[in-house]
Amino acid sequence: MATFFGEVLSVYSRAVEEEDEEELDENEEDEQIRRELEEKRAVHLHWSPDVTELLRSGNKLQCSSFILAVGHNAASFLSAYVLASANWDAAGRALAWNERSRSGAGRSGEESACVFYRHKDEPSVLICNVTCHIAEDQLFEWTEKVFDCLQSRELAVTVLSDRSVADYKTPDYLCSSSAPFLRSLHSSAFADRPVCPSLEQPNIITGLPAAVLNHCQVHRIAAVVYQCYSDVAGPDSVTVESYKPVLNKLGRSIQVNSPPSTDVLRKFLRSAEIQSNLYI
Amino acid sequence: KKNVSSGFWPNFTHIILIRIWPAVAVGNVGQLAVDLVVSTLNMSRVGYFHTDCLIPMAGNNPYASCKDDTEELHTPAEVYTAAELKLAVLQIRAPILQTRSKRFRQQLVSWIKASGFSRTVVLSSSHAYQRDDQQLTPLRYLITPSLLTTSADALKELSWREMERMPAFPGVKDADAEPRLCIPGGGITKGLYTDSCAEDLPLAVLLLFCSEGDNIPDAFALVNHLNDWLHLLDGQVTLKYHFSCESAEFKRDMQVFKLYLYIFIYFFPDFSYQSQEPNRKWKVPSSWSLLFGSGIPPALF
């Protein structure tokens, strides 16, 4: 696309180029490769033994509150403020292999990327931290599989998600001091008041938060997404702090550590430091 | 179908519906045109097309007109109806996953069949840069044999042009290959058309040649074209503006205006100002704002 001033911008086109591809006759080998790739990309859930037992007997997880954190800042917010107390057990994990999975890290690397936690005393609260990339074609499957395990009656879903402020559109110029900030989007069944302003048109949400919200909207589950627009690309303690207003709402169902666990935060911020070897 | 849940689909079986939906294609012209139809006719959402073939997205009400109705969640594919017009519209807002486009087509075709629509109209677009010399006018149509039997007269009256079939090997004469249908950049449009021909569905495709960019004028062109056929806006009241042009002040202003116009035309000779009059009838949805990004820093000035 060329703009008014003549620069050529590479814009995302929705036009699909598959035009002739389909007409080609696929031989058996192509089909087999395609099938194998699809199998490899399938989402797998691994629950702890007691949950597996429960699900096998045909029951679902009794869950009143499901809290999902997508992205490093959101996940470390939950880790520092909520999960740092010793009352949480890992209840399971989800594995989703895709082109961005690190091949060398293998299973151990993926294990930490998408983990479910359950409260010891109050097992109806389920937390999930997602820090890995889930590809576009896996989002729907992930959502279906996870919500298949949960009792959907009287379920309340809260999603925390990271996003870059560059993706936020507003008629006023955003000065650097305004970021990070929160915006919310909720399903029709959500009757509560969100803790922050609603996401303005023409902004949209994508990725896992959108997949979860679509599922909840169609199945009439109360769900709210809190999206944090941050001007820092990597892990950042200021961004982590900006999720704090959500705590008041979460506090009803779970115990919140205040002040946050500094150990968790320190570990989280250090993970960003070792990435750069520019100035050794 | 497990994945196609039409949650709030009311009992519309006694009504024969015409359906319009956009095939996600170059410039999203179909999507924009459907936006205009939904927002102008004030159509109500009656269901979701919940499928794994679309990339998930969500947002607040794209057709919000006042503060009260802004907070309403909208999903990638939704069905809207206007019962009095016997019209149902499927709006697709997200790209189709490339590996699942075939399955998506099948879901759509089986849904159309199950719903028993009397006519289905697909709004779509094709790359402007891949057309040949006989295709220099922008609008084309395609129609399945089963719809042609009922709509042949209407089409003759409209004197529309059918999409040309392209020779398989341009320039090579006496080639045995039959001319074939080509819709580059049209996404699932061609597949849908051929599937509908095979399934004997009454379906028409309205196509526009365009390029990526600001496709709002294209959307108006396509939706006006559609309106010529279906007369969606006949019941609507259109506003007309009158003003006095007798006063001396007005005449002086017109002189100045003409001067500016000449200067403008001198610098931008290619600028073509197509008649905006038919576009006024359509209501532009609020979600079309900020097409070129956020506001600019005031410190620039």
Tab-separated table of N, CA and C in Angstrom, chain B residues 166-180:
chain	number	residue	atom	x	y	z
B	166	MET	N	-10.990	-16.625	-17.572
B	166	MET	CA	-9.661	-16.355	-18.130
B	166	MET	C	-9.162	-17.566	-18.901
B	167	PRO	N	-8.480	-17.328	-20.035
B	167	PRO	CA	-7.853	-18.467	-20.701
B	167	PRO	C	-6.760	-19.052	-19.813
B	168	ALA	N	-6.631	-20.347	-19.831
B	168	ALA	CA	-5.647	-20.989	-18.959
B	168	ALA	C	-4.232	-20.599	-19.355
B	169	PHE	N	-3.995	-20.427	-20.669
B	169	PHE	CA	-2.660	-20.031	-21.139
B	169	PHE	C	-2.805	-18.791	-21.994
B	170	PRO	N	-2.740	-17.596	-21.399
B	170	PRO	CA	-2.974	-16.380	-22.179
B	170	PRO	C	-1.947	-16.264	-23.309
B	171	GLY	N	-2.416	-15.905	-24.465
B	171	GLY	CA	-1.518	-15.716	-25.600
B	171	GLY	C	-1.350	-16.946	-26.466
B	172	VAL	N	-1.611	-18.104	-25.923
B	172	VAL	CA	-1.468	-19.333	-26.711
B	172	VAL	C	-2.811	-19.651	-27.361
B	173	LYS	N	-2.830	-19.640	-28.668
B	173	LYS	CA	-4.080	-19.930	-29.367
B	173	LYS	C	-4.219	-21.434	-29.576
B	174	ASP	N	-5.428	-21.854	-29.825
B	174	ASP	CA	-5.741	-23.254	-30.087
B	174	ASP	C	-5.431	-24.174	-28.916
B	175	ALA	N	-5.229	-23.599	-27.759
B	175	ALA	CA	-4.993	-24.468	-26.608
B	175	ALA	C	-6.305	-25.149	-26.240
B	176	ASP	N	-6.212	-26.396	-25.850
B	176	ASP	CA	-7.424	-27.157	-25.563
B	176	ASP	C	-8.058	-26.760	-24.231
B	177	ALA	N	-7.214	-26.218	-23.348
B	177	ALA	CA	-7.703	-25.944	-21.995
B	177	ALA	C	-8.884	-24.979	-22.027
B	178	GLU	N	-9.886	-25.257	-21.242
B	178	GLU	CA	-11.058	-24.395	-21.167
B	178	GLU	C	-10.728	-23.142	-20.370
B	179	PRO	N	-11.353	-22.017	-20.724
B	179	PRO	CA	-11.150	-20.831	-19.894
B	179	PRO	C	-11.646	-21.099	-18.475
B	180	ARG	N	-10.932	-20.564	-17.477
B	180	ARG	CA	-11.333	-20.886	-16.112
B	180	ARG	C	-11.586	-19.622	-15.297
